[in-house]
Amino acid sequence: MESPNSPPDSSSFAIRETATLHKKMASLDPSNSPPNHSFALRDSTAQCFLRSLSTKETSFNGFHCSPPRYSTPSLHTSPLSSPLRAVNPGPANHTISLDASYKCLSSVLKKDGQILSIAISNGIIYTGSDSNLIRIWKLPEFSECGVLKTKASTVVALAVSHERVFAAYGDTKIRGWRTTWDGTLKHIKLATIPRTSGYVRSYISGKDKMMRHMGPITSLAINISDNILYSASVDKTVKVWRISDLKCIENIPAHSEPINAIVVADDGILYTASDDATVRVWRRNFCRGEWPHSLTVTLPAKCSPVKTLTLTADGGVLYGGCTDGYVHYWLKGWLSGQLQYGGALRGHTHAVMCLASVSNYVVSGSADSSCRVWSREHDGQHVCLAVLVGHRGPIRCVTAYLGHSGDEVEDGCTICSGSLDGVLKIWRVNLRVRPASLHKPFCSSFNIAVSFTVRVSASKMALRGVWQLKKLIVSYCDWGGSSRGIRAFMETELPTFKEKNPQLEVVTELIRGQHPHLKGFYKNKNERVVCVKNMTTEDILLHATRLRNALGRKVVKLKTRHVTKHPSVQGTWTTNVKF
């Protein structure tokens, strides 16, 4: 791998990127899921997050981490992995091919630490971080138009309605603002929840546990129709606050494990997700009893803790992101109104930490430092349109909207992602739909082969026009379960890979009773081995292409700023450079 340019030491910078990637991707059947990894906010202890593509990774107990900066090449120059999609056999006159491309419009780095929360409303984006600031950004130019400053720090959750902004902080309290438009956007602070006077009276009467959370708050949601605010916490409860007087009117012991996310539908249905690997559905009964909210149904999430939830605008599809990298979804029946399990979207290699939904698009952010954009088709199937790669840390929050940020005429969406590396990125995903011929099956009528159109920068492929990878050994087992993906890769993708790389010597090696791996030999006499056990065909193709593109040099960890002894003839780069 090669060392990328380190970001400038500045309080703020913006980078315009124009890398475009075309891909046709789809979802995979949710079987043979990788092991569970717990990834939840429990304390504020800083931990180190090591980036890896391996599914065998230790679990993490804290979000607050700063990823080390290794000298790795930009992932925009490599083909991206995406799951295959199983196609049901049946007669069809034609098929529709989805052509998607994406580009990073802007990257912003502030000295606020990790980006922990994000919310959008009426063309305004609010972002919360480790600091005591909530930054306000105006769309579509994405320019900063103000900040909300408090004495507390660590904005872990945000909820925005038409005239209200609520933020949950690390001190287990919620602060609210009212927005006004008097020529410019202004925010007037309402109060801190729970109020100090009300909490003192509750403490004297012995009801202090009713008034405040006993652990960090993880999620907020606003029920606009009923004018109430929901807050979830790791103390396994959901509290209901009346927005008119900011009083706690109900305490719901929702789960037996910490609650990670909540979302409210337009009809008032409340959905809660927890580490107990379930999603629970609650309905509010308009009565004056002690428990106005009653449990309707419990949805299992395949024995994996659910970390995030999102709901489509019509409430017809519920998505839940889990620690095993899957995004499970449930469909609401038209007649019964009951949720039925629809399937899972596979593609991430680490825990799914955030979800966003707009129109028929679903965006998932993961601890593998990537975002995936999915499109929901009319038949209920999902297609992966793009994999957004560019962050150097786990993606903690994401939001999406349909507005255009330029003169594009293609259909698509604009995405804003925040990561634990402290960078806020704006992406534009364009979609073009065109008719295409039927795909020919490679082994049966139940599968399709996915072709890639990859545009790779020439500077990353070879050194002075010469490929550095001499030999690639594909080792596999003819009966092992972990070699199922590489056996399919050898049947479908390997012949095409060898044909496109005539300069490369590709050898297959049978190793019974061992896990499969790829081994590359470079001209500088270095070797590189990548384990590909339990990986899909496209993931193995991704690693094989990365081995081909690499120069074979050793990875060097940059402990300090690297200053070259040979200055560029173009001069020193500054933030004032105009391209």
Coordinates of C-alpha atoms in Angstrom, one line a residue:
M1 CA 0.0 0.0 0.0
E2 CA 1.1 3.6 -0.4
S3 CA 0.9 6.4 2.1
P4 CA -1.7 9.0 1.4
N5 CA -1.3 12.7 2.0
S6 CA -1.9 13.5 5.7
P7 CA -4.7 16.1 6.3
P8 CA -3.4 19.6 7.0
D9 CA -3.1 20.7 10.7
S10 CA -5.9 23.3 10.5
S11 CA -9.0 24.0 12.5
S12 CA -11.2 23.6 9.5
F13 CA -10.8 22.6 5.9
A14 CA -12.9 21.6 3.0
I15 CA -12.0 19.2 0.3
R16 CA -13.7 18.8 -3.0
E17 CA -13.5 15.4 -4.4
T18 CA -14.8 14.3 -7.8
A19 CA -14.1 10.6 -7.8
T20 CA -16.9 8.7 -9.5
L21 CA -17.6 5.0 -9.2
H22 CA -20.1 3.0 -11.2
K23 CA -21.4 -0.2 -9.8
K24 CA -24.4 -2.6 -10.1
M25 CA -24.9 -4.3 -6.8
A26 CA -27.6 -6.3 -4.9
S27 CA -28.5 -7.9 -1.6
L28 CA -27.7 -11.4 -0.4
D29 CA -29.6 -14.0 1.5
P30 CA -29.1 -13.5 5.3
S31 CA -27.6 -16.9 6.0
N32 CA -24.2 -17.7 7.5
S33 CA -24.0 -14.4 9.3
P34 CA -20.6 -13.4 10.9
P35 CA -20.2 -13.5 14.6
N36 CA -21.8 -10.9 16.8
H37 CA -19.9 -7.8 17.9
S38 CA -21.2 -5.5 20.6
F39 CA -20.7 -1.8 19.8
A40 CA -22.6 0.4 22.2
L41 CA -22.0 3.6 24.2
R42 CA -21.3 2.7 27.8
D43 CA -18.7 5.1 29.1
S44 CA -16.4 7.9 27.9
T45 CA -13.1 6.0 28.1
A46 CA -11.1 6.5 25.0
Q47 CA -10.2 3.3 23.1
C48 CA -8.2 2.6 20.0
F49 CA -10.1 1.4 16.9
L50 CA -8.0 -0.6 14.5
R51 CA -9.4 -0.8 10.9
S52 CA -9.7 -4.3 9.5
L53 CA -11.6 -6.1 6.9
S54 CA -11.6 -9.3 9.0
T55 CA -14.9 -10.5 10.5
K56 CA -13.0 -11.9 13.4
E57 CA -12.5 -8.8 15.5
T58 CA -12.7 -8.2 19.2
S59 CA -15.8 -6.4 20.5
F60 CA -15.7 -2.8 21.6
N61 CA -17.4 -1.3 24.6
G62 CA -17.0 2.4 23.8
F63 CA -17.6 4.7 20.9
H64 CA -15.1 7.3 22.0
C65 CA -12.1 6.3 20.0
S66 CA -9.5 7.9 17.8
P67 CA -8.4 5.7 14.9
P68 CA -4.6 5.7 14.2
R69 CA -3.6 7.0 10.8
Y70 CA -1.9 4.3 8.9
S71 CA -0.4 4.8 5.5
T72 CA -3.1 3.3 3.4
P73 CA -4.2 4.2 -0.1
S74 CA -7.4 6.0 -0.8
L75 CA -10.2 3.5 -1.1
H76 CA -11.8 5.5 -3.8
T77 CA -9.4 3.9 -6.3
S78 CA -10.4 0.3 -5.6
P79 CA -13.5 -1.7 -6.6
L80 CA -15.9 -1.9 -3.7
S81 CA -17.5 -5.0 -2.2
S82 CA -21.2 -5.6 -2.4
P83 CA -23.3 -8.7 -1.7
L84 CA -24.8 -10.7 -4.4
R85 CA -28.5 -10.9 -4.7
A86 CA -30.5 -14.1 -5.2
V87 CA -33.0 -14.0 -8.0
N88 CA -36.1 -16.0 -7.9
P89 CA -36.7 -17.9 -11.2
G90 CA -39.7 -16.8 -13.2
P91 CA -40.7 -15.5 -16.6
A92 CA -39.7 -12.0 -17.5
N93 CA -39.8 -10.0 -20.7
H94 CA -37.1 -7.5 -19.7
T95 CA -35.0 -6.4 -16.8
I96 CA -34.1 -3.0 -15.4
S97 CA -30.4 -2.1 -14.8
L98 CA -29.5 0.4 -12.2
D99 CA -26.5 2.6 -13.1
A100 CA -25.4 4.6 -10.0
S101 CA -22.5 6.9 -9.5
Y102 CA -21.4 8.9 -6.4
K103 CA -19.0 11.6 -5.5
C104 CA -17.9 13.4 -2.3
L105 CA -19.0 17.0 -2.5
S106 CA -17.3 18.3 0.6
S107 CA -15.4 17.1 3.7
V108 CA -15.2 19.3 6.8
L109 CA -13.0 18.8 9.8
K110 CA -13.4 20.8 13.0
K111 CA -11.7 20.7 16.3
D112 CA -14.8 19.3 17.9
G113 CA -13.7 15.7 18.3
Q114 CA -15.8 12.8 17.2
I115 CA -19.1 13.4 15.3
L116 CA -21.7 11.6 17.4
S117 CA -25.2 12.8 16.2
I118 CA -26.8 14.5 13.2
A119 CA -30.4 15.6 12.4
I120 CA -32.0 17.5 9.5
S121 CA -35.1 19.6 9.2
N122 CA -36.3 22.3 6.8
G123 CA -33.0 22.5 4.9
I124 CA -31.0 22.8 8.1
I125 CA -28.5 20.2 9.4
Y126 CA -27.5 20.0 13.1
T127 CA -24.4 18.1 14.1
G128 CA -23.3 17.1 17.6
S129 CA -19.8 16.0 18.7
D130 CA -17.6 15.5 21.8
S131 CA -17.5 19.3 22.4
N132 CA -20.2 21.5 23.9
L133 CA -21.1 22.9 20.4
I134 CA -24.0 21.9 18.1
R135 CA -23.1 23.2 14.7
I136 CA -25.8 24.4 12.3
W137 CA -25.3 24.0 8.5
K138 CA -27.5 25.5 5.8
L139 CA -28.4 23.5 2.7
P140 CA -27.8 23.1 -0.2
E141 CA -24.5 25.0 -0.1
F142 CA -23.6 23.3 3.2
S143 CA -22.3 26.5 4.9
E144 CA -22.1 26.9 8.6
C145 CA -24.7 29.4 9.8
G146 CA -24.5 29.2 13.6
V147 CA -23.8 27.2 16.7
L148 CA -25.6 26.2 19.9
K149 CA -23.3 26.4 22.9
T150 CA -23.9 24.9 26.4
K151 CA -21.8 24.2 29.5
A152 CA -22.3 20.4 29.0
S153 CA -20.4 18.4 26.4
T154 CA -20.8 15.2 24.3
V155 CA -24.0 15.6 22.2
V156 CA -25.0 11.9 21.9
A157 CA -28.4 12.3 20.3
L158 CA -30.4 15.0 18.4
A159 CA -34.1 15.3 17.6
V160 CA -35.5 18.1 15.4
S161 CA -39.1 19.0 14.6
H162 CA -40.5 22.1 12.8
E163 CA -39.9 24.5 15.7
R164 CA -38.1 22.5 18.3
V165 CA -34.5 21.2 18.7
F166 CA -33.7 18.7 21.4
A167 CA -30.2 17.5 22.3
A168 CA -29.2 14.7 24.7
Y169 CA -25.8 15.2 26.4
G170 CA -23.4 13.1 28.3
D171 CA -24.6 14.3 31.7
T172 CA -27.9 12.4 31.1
K173 CA -29.8 15.6 30.5
I174 CA -31.8 17.0 27.6
R175 CA -31.7 20.6 26.4
G176 CA -34.2 22.2 24.2
W177 CA -34.4 25.2 21.9
R178 CA -37.1 26.9 19.9
T179 CA -36.4 28.1 16.4
T180 CA -37.6 31.4 15.0
W181 CA -37.3 33.1 11.6
D182 CA -36.8 36.8 11.9
G183 CA -34.9 37.4 8.7
T184 CA -32.3 35.0 10.0
L185 CA -32.5 31.7 11.8
K186 CA -32.4 32.1 15.6
H187 CA -32.6 29.6 18.5
I188 CA -34.0 30.5 21.9
K189 CA -33.2 28.1 24.7
L190 CA -36.2 26.7 26.4
A191 CA -35.0 24.6 29.4
T192 CA -32.9 21.7 30.6
I193 CA -34.8 18.4 31.1
P194 CA -35.4 17.5 33.8
R195 CA -35.9 20.8 35.4
T196 CA -33.9 21.4 38.6
S197 CA -36.8 22.3 40.7
G198 CA -39.0 19.4 39.6
Y199 CA -36.1 17.0 40.1
V200 CA -35.6 18.2 43.7
R201 CA -39.2 17.7 44.6
S202 CA -39.2 14.2 43.0
Y203 CA -36.1 13.3 44.9
I204 CA -37.7 14.3 48.2
S205 CA -40.8 12.3 47.4
G206 CA -38.7 9.3 46.3
K207 CA -39.6 9.5 42.6
D208 CA -36.3 10.7 41.3
K209 CA -35.8 7.6 39.2
M210 CA -39.0 8.6 37.4
M211 CA -37.7 12.0 36.5
R212 CA -34.3 11.3 35.1
H213 CA -32.3 8.6 33.4
M214 CA -29.8 6.6 35.5
G215 CA -27.5 6.1 32.6
P216 CA -26.3 7.8 29.3
I217 CA -29.1 8.6 26.8
T218 CA -28.7 6.9 23.5
S219 CA -31.6 8.1 21.3
L220 CA -34.3 10.7 21.0
A221 CA -37.6 10.8 19.0
I222 CA -40.4 13.3 18.7
N223 CA -44.1 12.4 18.3
I224 CA -45.3 15.6 16.6
S225 CA -49.0 14.6 16.6
D226 CA -49.1 13.9 20.3
N227 CA -46.6 16.7 21.2
I228 CA -44.4 14.4 23.2
L229 CA -40.7 13.5 23.3
Y230 CA -39.2 10.1 23.8
S231 CA -35.7 9.4 25.3
A232 CA -34.0 6.0 25.5
S233 CA -31.1 5.1 27.7
V234 CA -28.8 2.3 28.7
D235 CA -30.7 2.1 31.9
K236 CA -33.2 -0.1 30.0
T237 CA -36.0 2.5 30.1
V238 CA -37.8 4.9 27.7
K239 CA -39.1 8.1 29.2
V240 CA -42.0 10.1 27.8
W241 CA -41.8 13.9 28.1
R242 CA -44.6 16.3 27.5
I243 CA -43.2 19.1 25.3
S244 CA -45.6 21.8 26.4
D245 CA -44.3 21.8 30.1
L246 CA -41.3 19.6 29.6
K247 CA -42.4 17.1 32.3
C248 CA -41.9 13.4 32.4
I249 CA -45.3 11.8 32.2
E250 CA -44.3 8.1 31.8
N251 CA -41.5 5.7 32.4
I252 CA -41.4 2.6 30.2
P253 CA -39.3 -0.4 31.3
A254 CA -38.9 -1.4 27.7
H255 CA -36.2 -4.1 27.6
S256 CA -34.1 -6.3 29.7
E257 CA -30.9 -4.9 28.2
P258 CA -29.6 -1.4 27.3
I259 CA -31.7 0.4 24.7
N260 CA -29.8 1.7 21.7
A261 CA -32.4 3.3 19.4
I262 CA -36.0 4.4 19.2
V263 CA -38.1 5.7 16.3
V264 CA -41.7 6.9 16.1
A265 CA -44.1 6.5 13.2
D266 CA -46.6 9.1 12.1
D267 CA -49.5 7.1 13.6
G268 CA -47.8 7.2 17.1
I269 CA -46.4 3.7 17.1
L270 CA -43.1 3.5 19.0
Y271 CA -40.3 1.1 18.1
T272 CA -37.4 0.4 20.5
A273 CA -34.2 -1.6 19.7
S274 CA -32.0 -3.1 22.4
D275 CA -28.9 -5.3 23.1
D276 CA -31.3 -8.1 23.9
A277 CA -31.5 -8.7 20.1
T278 CA -35.1 -7.7 19.8
V279 CA -37.2 -4.8 18.4
R280 CA -40.3 -4.0 20.4
V281 CA -43.4 -2.2 19.2
W282 CA -45.4 0.0 21.5
R283 CA -48.8 1.5 21.1
R284 CA -50.0 4.5 23.1
N285 CA -53.5 4.1 24.6
F286 CA -55.3 7.3 25.2
C287 CA -56.3 6.7 28.8
R288 CA -55.3 8.0 32.2
G289 CA -53.8 4.8 33.5
E290 CA -50.3 4.4 35.0
W291 CA -49.0 2.7 31.8
P292 CA -50.4 4.6 28.7
H293 CA -48.0 2.7 26.4
S294 CA -48.6 -1.1 25.9
L295 CA -46.4 -3.6 24.3
T296 CA -47.8 -4.9 21.0
V297 CA -45.3 -7.3 19.5
T298 CA -41.7 -8.3 19.9
L299 CA -39.6 -8.7 16.8
P300 CA -36.5 -11.0 17.0
A301 CA -33.4 -9.8 15.2
K302 CA -31.6 -13.2 14.6
C303 CA -29.7 -13.2 17.9
S304 CA -27.8 -10.1 17.2
P305 CA -28.0 -6.8 19.2
V306 CA -29.8 -4.1 17.3
K307 CA -28.0 -0.8 17.4
T308 CA -30.0 1.5 15.2
L309 CA -33.5 1.9 13.6
T310 CA -35.1 3.8 10.8
L311 CA -38.6 3.9 9.3
T312 CA -39.8 4.7 5.8
A313 CA -41.9 7.9 5.4
D314 CA -45.1 5.9 5.0
G315 CA -44.2 3.5 7.9
G316 CA -44.4 0.5 5.7
V317 CA -40.9 -0.8 6.2
L318 CA -38.8 -0.9 9.4
Y319 CA -35.1 -1.3 9.2
G320 CA -32.8 -2.4 12.1
G321 CA -29.0 -2.4 12.0
C322 CA -27.2 -5.1 14.0
T323 CA -23.7 -5.7 15.3
D324 CA -23.2 -8.7 12.9
G325 CA -23.2 -6.3 9.9
Y326 CA -26.7 -7.1 8.8
V327 CA -29.6 -4.7 8.2
H328 CA -32.8 -6.6 8.9
Y329 CA -36.1 -5.2 7.7
W330 CA -39.8 -5.9 8.5
L331 CA -42.7 -5.2 6.2
K332 CA -46.1 -4.0 7.4
G333 CA -49.1 -5.8 6.0
W334 CA -51.7 -3.8 4.1
L335 CA -54.7 -5.4 5.7
S336 CA -53.5 -6.7 9.1
G337 CA -51.0 -3.9 9.8
Q338 CA -48.7 -6.5 11.4
L339 CA -45.0 -6.5 10.8
Q340 CA -43.6 -9.5 9.0
Y341 CA -39.9 -10.3 8.6
G342 CA -38.8 -9.4 5.1
G343 CA -35.1 -10.3 5.0
A344 CA -31.7 -8.8 5.6
L345 CA -29.2 -6.6 3.7
R346 CA -25.7 -7.9 3.9
G347 CA -22.6 -6.1 2.9
H348 CA -21.0 -4.5 6.0
T349 CA -18.1 -6.4 7.7
H350 CA -18.6 -4.7 11.1
A351 CA -21.5 -3.4 13.2
V352 CA -24.1 -1.2 11.6
M353 CA -24.2 2.0 13.7
C354 CA -26.6 4.3 12.0
L355 CA -29.4 4.2 9.4
A356 CA -31.3 6.8 7.4
S357 CA -34.3 6.5 5.0
V358 CA -35.5 8.9 2.4
S359 CA -38.0 8.1 -0.4
N360 CA -37.1 4.5 -1.6
Y361 CA -33.4 4.9 -0.5
V362 CA -31.9 3.5 2.7
V363 CA -28.4 4.5 3.9
S364 CA -26.5 2.4 6.4
G365 CA -23.3 3.5 8.2
S366 CA -21.0 1.0 9.8
A367 CA -18.0 0.6 12.0
D368 CA -16.1 -0.6 8.9
S369 CA -15.8 3.1 7.9
S370 CA -18.2 2.8 4.9
C371 CA -21.7 3.8 4.0
R372 CA -23.9 1.7 1.8
V373 CA -26.8 3.2 -0.2
W374 CA -29.7 0.7 -0.9
S375 CA -32.6 1.1 -3.2
R376 CA -35.9 -0.5 -2.5
E377 CA -37.6 -1.9 -5.6
H378 CA -41.3 -2.3 -6.3
D379 CA -41.1 -6.1 -5.7
G380 CA -39.7 -5.5 -2.2
Q381 CA -36.1 -6.5 -3.1
H382 CA -33.2 -4.2 -2.3
V383 CA -30.2 -3.3 -4.5
C384 CA -26.9 -1.8 -3.3
L385 CA -26.3 1.2 -5.4
A386 CA -23.1 2.5 -4.0
V387 CA -20.5 2.0 -1.2
L388 CA -19.3 5.4 0.1
V389 CA -15.7 5.0 1.3
G390 CA -13.6 7.8 2.6
H391 CA -13.8 8.0 6.4
R392 CA -10.9 6.9 8.6
G393 CA -13.1 5.9 11.5
P394 CA -16.4 4.2 12.3
I395 CA -19.4 6.1 10.9
R396 CA -21.6 7.1 13.9
C397 CA -24.4 9.1 12.3
V398 CA -25.9 9.6 8.9
T399 CA -28.8 11.5 7.3
A400 CA -30.1 11.8 3.7
Y401 CA -32.4 14.1 1.7
L402 CA -33.5 14.3 -1.9
G403 CA -32.3 17.8 -2.7
H404 CA -29.8 18.5 -5.4
S405 CA -26.5 20.2 -4.6
G406 CA -25.8 21.3 -8.2
D407 CA -27.1 21.0 -11.7
E408 CA -27.5 17.3 -11.7
V409 CA -30.6 16.0 -13.4
E410 CA -30.3 12.3 -12.5
D411 CA -32.5 10.8 -9.8
G412 CA -30.7 10.2 -6.5
C413 CA -30.1 11.5 -3.0
T414 CA -27.7 13.6 -1.0
I415 CA -26.1 12.1 2.1
C416 CA -24.4 13.6 5.1
S417 CA -22.2 11.3 7.2
G418 CA -20.4 11.9 10.5
S419 CA -17.6 9.7 11.7
L420 CA -15.6 9.1 14.9
D421 CA -12.6 10.5 13.0
G422 CA -14.2 14.0 13.4
V423 CA -14.9 14.5 9.6
L424 CA -18.2 15.4 8.2
K425 CA -18.8 14.5 4.6
I426 CA -21.4 15.3 2.0
W427 CA -22.0 12.8 -0.7
R428 CA -24.2 12.9 -3.9
V429 CA -25.5 9.6 -5.3
N430 CA -26.9 9.8 -8.8
L431 CA -29.1 7.0 -10.2
R432 CA -29.9 6.3 -13.9
V433 CA -32.3 3.6 -14.8
R434 CA -32.0 1.9 -18.2
P435 CA -33.4 -1.3 -19.7
A436 CA -30.9 -4.2 -20.1
S437 CA -30.9 -7.7 -21.4
L438 CA -31.4 -10.7 -19.2
H439 CA -28.4 -12.0 -17.3
K440 CA -27.1 -15.4 -18.2
P441 CA -26.8 -17.8 -15.2
F442 CA -23.3 -19.1 -14.5
C443 CA -24.3 -22.4 -12.9
S444 CA -28.1 -22.5 -12.6
S445 CA -31.2 -20.4 -13.3
F446 CA -31.3 -19.3 -9.6
N447 CA -28.2 -17.1 -9.7
I448 CA -26.8 -14.2 -11.7
A449 CA -23.3 -13.0 -12.2
V450 CA -22.6 -9.4 -11.4
S451 CA -20.3 -7.5 -13.7
F452 CA -18.2 -4.6 -12.5
T453 CA -17.2 -1.4 -14.2
V454 CA -14.2 -0.2 -12.3
R455 CA -12.3 3.0 -12.9
V456 CA -9.0 2.9 -11.1
S457 CA -6.5 5.7 -11.0
A458 CA -3.5 4.8 -13.1
S459 CA -1.1 6.1 -10.4
K460 CA -2.3 3.4 -8.0
M461 CA -2.1 0.5 -10.4
A462 CA 1.5 0.4 -11.4
L463 CA 4.9 1.9 -10.6
R464 CA 6.3 3.7 -13.7
G465 CA 3.9 1.7 -15.9
V466 CA 5.0 -1.7 -14.6
W467 CA 2.7 -3.9 -12.5
Q468 CA 4.4 -4.9 -9.3
L469 CA 2.4 -8.1 -8.5
K470 CA 4.1 -11.0 -10.2
K471 CA 2.2 -14.0 -8.9
L472 CA -1.1 -14.6 -7.1
I473 CA -1.9 -17.9 -5.3
V474 CA -5.5 -18.8 -4.6
S475 CA -5.6 -21.4 -1.8
Y476 CA -8.8 -23.2 -1.1
C477 CA -10.4 -26.3 0.4
D478 CA -12.6 -28.5 -1.7
W479 CA -15.0 -29.4 1.2
G480 CA -14.6 -26.8 3.9
G481 CA -17.5 -24.5 4.7
S482 CA -15.3 -21.4 5.0
S483 CA -14.2 -22.0 1.3
R484 CA -17.7 -21.9 -0.1
G485 CA -17.2 -18.3 -1.3
I486 CA -13.8 -18.9 -2.8
R487 CA -15.0 -21.9 -4.7
A488 CA -17.7 -19.8 -6.3
F489 CA -15.1 -17.2 -7.0
M490 CA -13.0 -19.7 -8.9
E491 CA -15.9 -20.7 -11.0
T492 CA -17.3 -17.3 -11.9
E493 CA -14.8 -14.4 -11.4
L494 CA -11.3 -16.0 -11.5
P495 CA -11.4 -16.7 -15.3
T496 CA -12.3 -13.2 -16.1
F497 CA -9.8 -11.9 -13.6
K498 CA -7.0 -13.9 -15.3
E499 CA -8.1 -12.7 -18.7
K500 CA -8.0 -9.0 -17.7
N501 CA -4.6 -9.4 -16.1
P502 CA -2.4 -11.3 -18.6
Q503 CA 0.8 -10.0 -17.0
L504 CA -0.1 -11.8 -13.7
E505 CA 0.5 -15.5 -13.0
V506 CA -2.5 -16.9 -11.2
V507 CA -2.2 -20.3 -9.5
T508 CA -4.8 -22.3 -7.6
E509 CA -3.7 -24.4 -4.6
L510 CA -5.7 -27.1 -2.8
I511 CA -5.2 -27.0 1.0
R512 CA -7.5 -29.3 2.8
G513 CA -8.6 -28.7 6.3
Q514 CA -7.4 -25.0 6.3
H515 CA -9.0 -21.7 5.7
P516 CA -8.8 -20.1 2.2
H517 CA -6.5 -17.2 1.5
L518 CA -4.9 -15.2 -1.2
K519 CA -1.1 -14.8 -1.4
G520 CA 0.6 -12.2 -3.6
F521 CA 4.3 -12.2 -4.6
Y522 CA 5.7 -8.8 -5.6
K523 CA 8.8 -7.8 -7.6
N524 CA 10.4 -6.3 -4.6
K525 CA 10.4 -9.8 -3.0
N526 CA 7.7 -8.9 -0.5
E527 CA 4.7 -11.2 0.1
R528 CA 1.2 -10.4 1.2
V529 CA -1.4 -12.8 2.5
V530 CA -5.1 -12.1 2.9
C531 CA -7.5 -14.5 4.7
V532 CA -10.8 -14.8 2.8
K533 CA -12.7 -17.3 4.9
N534 CA -16.5 -17.0 4.9
M535 CA -16.4 -14.2 2.3
T536 CA -18.6 -13.6 -0.6
T537 CA -17.5 -13.8 -4.2
E538 CA -17.4 -10.0 -4.6
D539 CA -15.4 -9.5 -1.3
I540 CA -12.8 -12.0 -2.6
L541 CA -12.6 -10.1 -5.9
L542 CA -12.2 -6.9 -4.0
H543 CA -9.1 -8.3 -2.1
A544 CA -7.6 -9.8 -5.3
T545 CA -7.9 -6.5 -7.1
R546 CA -6.4 -4.7 -4.1
L547 CA -3.4 -7.1 -4.1
R548 CA -3.0 -6.4 -7.8
N549 CA -3.1 -2.7 -7.4
A550 CA -0.7 -2.5 -4.4
L551 CA 3.0 -1.9 -4.8
G552 CA 4.0 -4.5 -2.2
R553 CA 5.6 -2.0 0.1
K554 CA 5.4 -2.4 3.8
V555 CA 2.8 -0.5 5.7
V556 CA 4.4 2.3 7.8
K557 CA 2.6 3.9 10.7
L558 CA 3.2 7.6 10.7
K559 CA 3.9 8.6 14.4
T560 CA 4.6 12.2 13.6
R561 CA 4.0 14.6 10.7
H562 CA 6.0 13.6 7.7
V563 CA 7.9 16.4 6.0
T564 CA 9.7 15.6 2.7
K565 CA 13.3 16.6 2.1
H566 CA 12.5 17.3 -1.6
P567 CA 9.9 20.1 -1.8
S568 CA 7.5 20.0 -4.7
V569 CA 8.0 22.3 -7.6
Q570 CA 4.4 23.3 -7.2
G571 CA 5.1 24.9 -3.8
T572 CA 3.7 24.3 -0.4
W573 CA 0.0 23.3 -0.3
T574 CA -2.3 25.6 1.7
T575 CA -6.0 25.9 2.4
N576 CA -6.2 28.9 0.1
V577 CA -5.4 27.0 -3.0
K578 CA -8.2 27.2 -5.6
F579 CA -8.6 24.4 -8.0

